[in-house]
Tab-separated table of C-alpha atoms and ligand atoms in Angstrom:
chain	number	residue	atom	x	y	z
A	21	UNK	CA	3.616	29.707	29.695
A	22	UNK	CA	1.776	26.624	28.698
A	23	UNK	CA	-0.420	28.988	26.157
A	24	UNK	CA	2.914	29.490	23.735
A	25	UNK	CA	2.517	26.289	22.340
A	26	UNK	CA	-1.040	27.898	20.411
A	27	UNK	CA	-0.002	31.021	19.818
A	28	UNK	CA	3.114	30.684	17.695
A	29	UNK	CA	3.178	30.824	15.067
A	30	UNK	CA	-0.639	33.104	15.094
A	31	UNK	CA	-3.102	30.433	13.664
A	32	UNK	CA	-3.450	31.733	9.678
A	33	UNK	CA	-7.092	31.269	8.927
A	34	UNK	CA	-7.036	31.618	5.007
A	35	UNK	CA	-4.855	28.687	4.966
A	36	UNK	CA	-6.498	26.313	7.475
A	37	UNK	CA	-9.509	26.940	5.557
A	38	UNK	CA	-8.345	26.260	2.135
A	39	UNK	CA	-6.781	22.754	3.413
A	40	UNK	CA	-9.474	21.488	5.317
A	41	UNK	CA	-11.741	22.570	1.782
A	42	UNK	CA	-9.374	20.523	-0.097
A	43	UNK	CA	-9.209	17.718	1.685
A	44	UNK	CA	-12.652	16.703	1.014
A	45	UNK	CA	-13.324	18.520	-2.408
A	46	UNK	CA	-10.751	16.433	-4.335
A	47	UNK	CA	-11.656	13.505	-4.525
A	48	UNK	CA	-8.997	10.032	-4.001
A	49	UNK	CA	-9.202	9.264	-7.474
A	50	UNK	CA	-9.068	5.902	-8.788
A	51	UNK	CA	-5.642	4.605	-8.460
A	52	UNK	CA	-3.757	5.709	-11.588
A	53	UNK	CA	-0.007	4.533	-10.173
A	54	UNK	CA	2.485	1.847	-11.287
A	55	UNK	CA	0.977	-1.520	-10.816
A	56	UNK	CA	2.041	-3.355	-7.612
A	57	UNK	CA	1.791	-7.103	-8.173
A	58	UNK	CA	0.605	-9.049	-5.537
A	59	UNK	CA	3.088	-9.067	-3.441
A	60	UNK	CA	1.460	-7.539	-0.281
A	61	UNK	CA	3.013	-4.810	-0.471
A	62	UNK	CA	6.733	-5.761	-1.152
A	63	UNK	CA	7.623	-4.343	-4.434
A	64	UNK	CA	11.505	-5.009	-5.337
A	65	UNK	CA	12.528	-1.409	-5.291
A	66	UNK	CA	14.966	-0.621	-8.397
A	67	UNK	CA	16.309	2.977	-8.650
A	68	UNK	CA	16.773	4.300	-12.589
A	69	UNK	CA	17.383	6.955	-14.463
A	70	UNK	CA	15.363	10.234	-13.978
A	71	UNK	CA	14.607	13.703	-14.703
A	72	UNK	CA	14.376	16.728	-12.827
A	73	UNK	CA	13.788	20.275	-13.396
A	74	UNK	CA	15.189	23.614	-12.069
A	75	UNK	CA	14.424	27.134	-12.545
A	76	UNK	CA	17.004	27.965	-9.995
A	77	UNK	CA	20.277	30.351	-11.682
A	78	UNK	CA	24.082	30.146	-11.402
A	79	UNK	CA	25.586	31.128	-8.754
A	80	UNK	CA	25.847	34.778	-10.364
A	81	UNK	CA	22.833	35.111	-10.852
A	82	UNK	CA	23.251	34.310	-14.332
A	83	UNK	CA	20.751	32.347	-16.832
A	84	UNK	CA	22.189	28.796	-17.270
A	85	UNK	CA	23.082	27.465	-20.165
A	86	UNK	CA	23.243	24.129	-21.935
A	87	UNK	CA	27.752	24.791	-21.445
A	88	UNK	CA	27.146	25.156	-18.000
A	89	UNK	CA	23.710	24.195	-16.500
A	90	UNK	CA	25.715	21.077	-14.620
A	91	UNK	CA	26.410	23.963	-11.873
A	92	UNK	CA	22.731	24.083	-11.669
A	93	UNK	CA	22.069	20.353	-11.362
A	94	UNK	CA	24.878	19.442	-9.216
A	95	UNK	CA	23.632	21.830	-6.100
A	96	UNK	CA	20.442	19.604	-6.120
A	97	UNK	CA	21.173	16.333	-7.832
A	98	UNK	CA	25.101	15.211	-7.109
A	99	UNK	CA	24.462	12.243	-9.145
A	100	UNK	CA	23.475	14.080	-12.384
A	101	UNK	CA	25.213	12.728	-15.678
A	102	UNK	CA	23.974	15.209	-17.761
A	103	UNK	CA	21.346	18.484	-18.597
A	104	UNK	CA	19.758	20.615	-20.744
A	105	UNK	CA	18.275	24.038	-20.971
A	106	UNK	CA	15.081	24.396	-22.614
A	107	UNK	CA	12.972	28.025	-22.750
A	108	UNK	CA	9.653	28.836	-22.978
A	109	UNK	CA	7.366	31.716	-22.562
A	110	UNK	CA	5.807	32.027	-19.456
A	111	UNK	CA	2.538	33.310	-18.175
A	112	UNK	CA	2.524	34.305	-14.451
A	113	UNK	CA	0.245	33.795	-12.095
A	114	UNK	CA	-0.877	37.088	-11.644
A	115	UNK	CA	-1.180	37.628	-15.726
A	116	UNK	CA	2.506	39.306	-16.354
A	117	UNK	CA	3.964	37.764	-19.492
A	118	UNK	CA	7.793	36.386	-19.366
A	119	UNK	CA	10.442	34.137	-20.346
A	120	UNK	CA	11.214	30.572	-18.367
A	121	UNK	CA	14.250	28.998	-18.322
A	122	UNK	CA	14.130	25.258	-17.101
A	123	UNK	CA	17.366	23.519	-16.611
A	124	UNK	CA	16.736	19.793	-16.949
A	125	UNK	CA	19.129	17.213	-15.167
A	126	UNK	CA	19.391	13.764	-16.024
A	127	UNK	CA	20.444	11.730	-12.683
A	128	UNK	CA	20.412	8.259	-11.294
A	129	UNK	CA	17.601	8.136	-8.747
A	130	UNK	CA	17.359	5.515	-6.361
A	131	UNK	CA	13.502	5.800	-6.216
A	132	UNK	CA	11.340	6.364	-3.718
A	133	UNK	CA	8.280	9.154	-3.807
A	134	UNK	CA	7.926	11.348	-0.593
A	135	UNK	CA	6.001	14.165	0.485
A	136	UNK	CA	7.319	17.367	0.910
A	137	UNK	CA	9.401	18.894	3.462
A	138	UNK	CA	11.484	21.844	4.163
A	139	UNK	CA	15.047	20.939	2.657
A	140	UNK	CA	17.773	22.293	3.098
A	141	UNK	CA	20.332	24.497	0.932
A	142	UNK	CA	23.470	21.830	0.052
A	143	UNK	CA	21.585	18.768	0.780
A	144	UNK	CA	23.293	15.707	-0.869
A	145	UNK	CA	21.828	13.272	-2.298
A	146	UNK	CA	20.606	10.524	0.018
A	147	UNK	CA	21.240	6.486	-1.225
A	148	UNK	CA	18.256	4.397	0.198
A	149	UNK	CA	18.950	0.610	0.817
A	150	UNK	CA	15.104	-0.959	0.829
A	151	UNK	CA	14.288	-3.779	-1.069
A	152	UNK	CA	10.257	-2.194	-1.076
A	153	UNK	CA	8.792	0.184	-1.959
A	154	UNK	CA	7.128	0.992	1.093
A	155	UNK	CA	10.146	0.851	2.904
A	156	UNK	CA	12.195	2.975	0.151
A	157	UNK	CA	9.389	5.649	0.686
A	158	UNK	CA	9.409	6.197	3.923
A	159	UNK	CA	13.016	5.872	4.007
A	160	UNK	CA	13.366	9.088	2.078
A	161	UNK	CA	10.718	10.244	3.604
A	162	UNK	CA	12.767	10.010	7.414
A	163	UNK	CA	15.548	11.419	5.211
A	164	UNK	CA	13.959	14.713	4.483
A	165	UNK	CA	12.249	15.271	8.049
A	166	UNK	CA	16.148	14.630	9.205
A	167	UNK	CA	17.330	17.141	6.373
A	168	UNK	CA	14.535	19.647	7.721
A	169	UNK	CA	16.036	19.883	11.420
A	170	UNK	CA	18.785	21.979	10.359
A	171	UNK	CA	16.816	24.033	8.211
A	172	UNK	CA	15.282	25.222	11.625
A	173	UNK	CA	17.561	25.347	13.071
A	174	UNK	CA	19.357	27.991	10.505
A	175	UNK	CA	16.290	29.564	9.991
A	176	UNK	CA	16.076	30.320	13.643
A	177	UNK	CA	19.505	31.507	14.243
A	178	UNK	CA	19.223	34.010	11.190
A	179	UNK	CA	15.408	34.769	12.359
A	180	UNK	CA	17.250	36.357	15.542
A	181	UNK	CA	19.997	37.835	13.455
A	182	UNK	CA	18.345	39.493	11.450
A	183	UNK	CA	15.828	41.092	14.012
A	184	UNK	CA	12.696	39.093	13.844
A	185	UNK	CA	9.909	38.775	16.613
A	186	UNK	CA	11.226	36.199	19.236
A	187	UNK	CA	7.711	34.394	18.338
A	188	UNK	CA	9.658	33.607	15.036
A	189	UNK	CA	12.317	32.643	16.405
A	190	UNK	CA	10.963	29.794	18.886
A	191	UNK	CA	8.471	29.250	16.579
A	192	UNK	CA	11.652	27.927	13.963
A	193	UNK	CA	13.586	26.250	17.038
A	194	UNK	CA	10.406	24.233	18.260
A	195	UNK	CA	9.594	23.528	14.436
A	196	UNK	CA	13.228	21.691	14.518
A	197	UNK	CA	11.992	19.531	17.405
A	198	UNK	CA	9.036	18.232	15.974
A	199	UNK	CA	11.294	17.073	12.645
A	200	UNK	CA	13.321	14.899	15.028
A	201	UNK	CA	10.290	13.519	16.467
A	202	UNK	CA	9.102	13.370	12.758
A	203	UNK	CA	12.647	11.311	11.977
A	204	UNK	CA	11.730	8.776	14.588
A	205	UNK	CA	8.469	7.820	13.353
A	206	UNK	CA	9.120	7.616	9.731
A	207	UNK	CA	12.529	5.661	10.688
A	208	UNK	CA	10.334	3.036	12.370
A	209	UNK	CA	8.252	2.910	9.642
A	210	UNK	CA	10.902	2.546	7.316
A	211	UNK	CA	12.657	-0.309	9.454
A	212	UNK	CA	9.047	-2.188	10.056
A	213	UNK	CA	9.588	-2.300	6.012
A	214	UNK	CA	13.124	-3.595	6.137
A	215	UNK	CA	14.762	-0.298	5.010
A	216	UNK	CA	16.854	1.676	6.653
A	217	UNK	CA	17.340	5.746	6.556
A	218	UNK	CA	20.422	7.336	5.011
A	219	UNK	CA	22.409	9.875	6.762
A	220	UNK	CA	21.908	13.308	5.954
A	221	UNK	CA	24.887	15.111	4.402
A	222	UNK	CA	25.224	18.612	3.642
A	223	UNK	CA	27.825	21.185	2.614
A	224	UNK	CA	28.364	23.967	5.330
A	225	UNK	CA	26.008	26.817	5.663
A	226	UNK	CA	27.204	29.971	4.585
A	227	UNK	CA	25.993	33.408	5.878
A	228	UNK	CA	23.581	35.080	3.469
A	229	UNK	CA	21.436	37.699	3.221
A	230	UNK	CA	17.649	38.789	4.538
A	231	UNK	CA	16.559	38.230	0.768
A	232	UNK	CA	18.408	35.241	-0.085
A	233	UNK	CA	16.402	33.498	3.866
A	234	UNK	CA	13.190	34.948	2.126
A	235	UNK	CA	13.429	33.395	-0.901
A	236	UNK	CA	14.710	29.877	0.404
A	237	UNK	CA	11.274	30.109	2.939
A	238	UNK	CA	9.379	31.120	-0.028
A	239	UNK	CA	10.301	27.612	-1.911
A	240	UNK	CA	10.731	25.508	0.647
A	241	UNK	CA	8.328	27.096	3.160
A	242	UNK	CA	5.706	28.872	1.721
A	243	UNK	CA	5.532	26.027	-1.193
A	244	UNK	CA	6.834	22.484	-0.409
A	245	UNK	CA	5.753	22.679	3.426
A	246	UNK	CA	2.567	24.456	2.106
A	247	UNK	CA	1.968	21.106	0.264
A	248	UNK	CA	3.256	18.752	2.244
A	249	UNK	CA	1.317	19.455	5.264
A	250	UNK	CA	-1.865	18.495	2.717
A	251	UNK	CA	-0.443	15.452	2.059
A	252	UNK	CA	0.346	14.668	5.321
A	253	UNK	CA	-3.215	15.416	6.421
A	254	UNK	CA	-4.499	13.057	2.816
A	255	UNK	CA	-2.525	10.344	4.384
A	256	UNK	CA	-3.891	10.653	7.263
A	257	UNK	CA	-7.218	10.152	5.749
A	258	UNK	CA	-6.805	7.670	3.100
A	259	UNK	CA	-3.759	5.010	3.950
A	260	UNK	CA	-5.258	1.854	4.633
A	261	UNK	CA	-2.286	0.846	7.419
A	262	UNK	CA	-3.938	2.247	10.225
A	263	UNK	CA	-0.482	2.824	12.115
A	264	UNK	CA	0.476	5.517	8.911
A	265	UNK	CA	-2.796	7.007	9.526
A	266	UNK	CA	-2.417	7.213	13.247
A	267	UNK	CA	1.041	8.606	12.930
A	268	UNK	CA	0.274	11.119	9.990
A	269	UNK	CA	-2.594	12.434	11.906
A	270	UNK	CA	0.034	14.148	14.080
A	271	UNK	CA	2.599	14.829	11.767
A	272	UNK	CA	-0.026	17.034	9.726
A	273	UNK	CA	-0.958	19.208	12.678
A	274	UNK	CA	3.154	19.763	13.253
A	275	UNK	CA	3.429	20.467	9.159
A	276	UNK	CA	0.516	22.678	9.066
A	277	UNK	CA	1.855	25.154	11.513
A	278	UNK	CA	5.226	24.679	9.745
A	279	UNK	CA	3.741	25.778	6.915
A	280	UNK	CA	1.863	28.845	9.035
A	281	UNK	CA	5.563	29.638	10.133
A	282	UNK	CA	6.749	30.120	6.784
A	283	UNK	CA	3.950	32.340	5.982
A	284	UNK	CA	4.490	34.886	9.198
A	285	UNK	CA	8.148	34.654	8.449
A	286	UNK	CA	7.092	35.767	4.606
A	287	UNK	CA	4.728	38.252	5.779
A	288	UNK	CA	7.314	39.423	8.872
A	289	UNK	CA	9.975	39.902	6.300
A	290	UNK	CA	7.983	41.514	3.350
A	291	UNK	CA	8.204	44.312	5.595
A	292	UNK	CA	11.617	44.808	5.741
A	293	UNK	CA	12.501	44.298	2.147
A	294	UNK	CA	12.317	46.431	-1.020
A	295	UNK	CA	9.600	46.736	-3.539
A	296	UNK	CA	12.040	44.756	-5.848
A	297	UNK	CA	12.995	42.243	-3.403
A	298	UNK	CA	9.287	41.129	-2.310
A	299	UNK	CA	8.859	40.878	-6.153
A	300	UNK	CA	11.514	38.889	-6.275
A	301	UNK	CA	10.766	36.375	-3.689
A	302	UNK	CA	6.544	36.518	-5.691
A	303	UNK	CA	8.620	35.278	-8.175
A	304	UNK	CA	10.450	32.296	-6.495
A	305	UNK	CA	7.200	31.016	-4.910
A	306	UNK	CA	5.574	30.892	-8.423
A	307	UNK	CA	8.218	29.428	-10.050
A	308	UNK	CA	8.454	26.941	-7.377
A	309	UNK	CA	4.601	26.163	-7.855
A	310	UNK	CA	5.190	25.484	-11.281
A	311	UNK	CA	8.048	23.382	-10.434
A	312	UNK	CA	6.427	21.335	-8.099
A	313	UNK	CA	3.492	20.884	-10.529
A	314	UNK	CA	5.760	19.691	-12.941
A	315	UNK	CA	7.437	17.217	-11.004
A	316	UNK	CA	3.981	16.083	-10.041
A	317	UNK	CA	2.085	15.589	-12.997
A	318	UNK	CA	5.405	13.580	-13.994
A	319	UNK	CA	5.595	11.285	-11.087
A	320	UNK	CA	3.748	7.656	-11.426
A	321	UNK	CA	3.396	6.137	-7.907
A	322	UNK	CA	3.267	2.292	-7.550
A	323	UNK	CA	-0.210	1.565	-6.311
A	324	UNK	CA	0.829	0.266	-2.815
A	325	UNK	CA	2.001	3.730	-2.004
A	326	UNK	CA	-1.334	5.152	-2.613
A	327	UNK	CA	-3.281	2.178	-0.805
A	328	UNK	CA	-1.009	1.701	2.396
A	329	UNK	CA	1.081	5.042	2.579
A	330	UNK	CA	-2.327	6.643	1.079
A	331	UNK	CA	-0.551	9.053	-1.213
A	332	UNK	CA	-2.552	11.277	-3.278
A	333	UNK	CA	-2.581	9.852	-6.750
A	334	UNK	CA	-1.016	12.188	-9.486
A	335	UNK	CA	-4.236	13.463	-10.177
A	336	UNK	CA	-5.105	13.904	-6.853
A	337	UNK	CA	-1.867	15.206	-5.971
A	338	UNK	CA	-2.245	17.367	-8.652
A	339	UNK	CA	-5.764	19.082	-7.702
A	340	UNK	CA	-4.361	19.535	-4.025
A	341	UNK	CA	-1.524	21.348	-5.214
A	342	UNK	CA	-3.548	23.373	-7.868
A	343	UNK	CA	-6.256	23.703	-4.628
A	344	UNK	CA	-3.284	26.089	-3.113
A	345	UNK	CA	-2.779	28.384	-5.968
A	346	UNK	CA	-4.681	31.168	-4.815
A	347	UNK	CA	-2.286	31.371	-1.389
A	348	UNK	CA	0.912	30.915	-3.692
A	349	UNK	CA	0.013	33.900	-6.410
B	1	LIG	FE1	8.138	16.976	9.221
B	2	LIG	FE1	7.919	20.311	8.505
């Protein structure tokens, strides 16, 4: 019995070797982030206006528009006053030539810069009361492991329903325990900062099908967990507060078999789909590269994030994420 807890999900090689390689190939680059002050670490944390983009369609399906790209921003950003649609052509990954269509949304953020976790479809918007930005990041960052336990949890019920190994399956449900253990320690660390974690809302699941699961693991798993059990393991490595480095230590083992999860639900379901459908869900795991990359290379962390939370600068975080391109494509 006690021998489940290392052989689910199976232990993916390829990708434990790539991380470990990246972790001490890129190099913490000099700190390129917002100045701080000298403050020790209390910055007054303002939110603003910002920009996000989207490759995601309507509801139909359909390519959005500048008439109607709200629909598009809404689902992600509730707080979005207004968008635009902008294409481009696109080189894949693997070479094929094609069209992008980025939906940009203009929102009020209230700040904050957190790794990445598996989020959930319908997830509102969360407001973070800190008055640092230390506490504002970890804040959102207790936000998103809270957001992630129902995204196990989902993912395991429709792992069963639709006829997956029962490895899968507790694989999902124990990867929902260690987000609420994940919740705890990020909501102390939040509090210790004088910040405390919003509540999590989301709009009821719906049922949906095998394809639209795949493609939701693809982004969320395959990609954002994918990345942030890296920067999990980074911090881990470079924060100077020894209790983030103590407590990210862990949390990167738990995120790097989340991240193995959403592979051997990928590969477990590639097997059941179509030839169109597994192109399809390439597709969304590209895209979602790209989109990540984006967001990146647009982000500018205050330095006391990088110091005491020891996030990856945007250059670092930048060569990480391009580090993982060869599992994406
Ligand atoms: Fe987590
Ligand atoms: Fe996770």
């Amino acid at each position: 019995m006690h021998s489940r807890r290392n052989s689910l999900p199976p232990r993916n090689r390829r990708l434990r070797r790539t991380v470990a390689r990246l972790l001490v190939a890129v190099p913490a680059l000099s700190l390129t982030g917002c100045p701080s002050g000298d403050d020790g670490g209390c910055i007054p944390y303002d939110g603003g206006p910002a920009r996000g983009g989207s490759y995601e369609t309507l509801l139909d399906g359909g390519v959005p528009t500048n008439e109607n790209c709200m629909e598009v921003c809404l689902r992600r950003w509730t707080n979005t006053e207004r968008c635009e649609v902008q294409t481009s052509p696109a080189t894949y990954l693997d070479g094929g030539q094609g069209v992008s269509t980025t939906t940009y949304c203009h929102y009020y953020s209230p700040g904050g810069c957190a790794s990445d976790g598996r989020l959930p479809e319908g997830l509102l918007e969360p407001r973070v009361e800190a008055h640092c930005a230390l506490g504002a990041h970890f804040a959102q960052v207790a936000w998103m492991e809270a957001a992630s336990v129902p995204a196990f949890l989902r993912l395991a019920d429709e792992l069963k329903a639709h006829g997956a190994p029962e490895g899968l399956v507790r694989a999902a449900r124990r990867s929902a325990g260690d987000e609420v253990r994940h919740t705890r320690v990020a909501g102390a660390l939040a509090r210790r900062h004088g910040a405390s974690v919003p509540e999590v809302e989301l709009r009821p699941f719906s049922s949906r099908s095998l394809e639209d699961m795949v493609l939701e693991n693809a982004r969320e798993g395959c990609v954002r967990e994918t990345f942030g059990a890296v920067v999990a393991a980074w911090q881990a490595r470079h924060a100077q507060d020894a209790q983030v480095r103590e407590e990210l230590g862990r949390i990167a083992e738990d995120e790097l078999r989340h991240a193995e999860l959403a592979w051997a639900v990928d590969a477990w379901a590639a097997e059941q789909l179509t030839p169109a459908e597994r192109q399809r869900v390439r597709t969304a795991r590209i895209e979602a590269f790209h989109e990540l990359e984006r967001l990146l290379a647009e982000q500018a962390l205050e330095d006391v994030l990088i110091q005491q939370a020891g996030l990856p600068s945007r250059d670092a975080a930048l060569h990480l994420l391009r580090g993982l391109q060869p599992l994406i494509a």
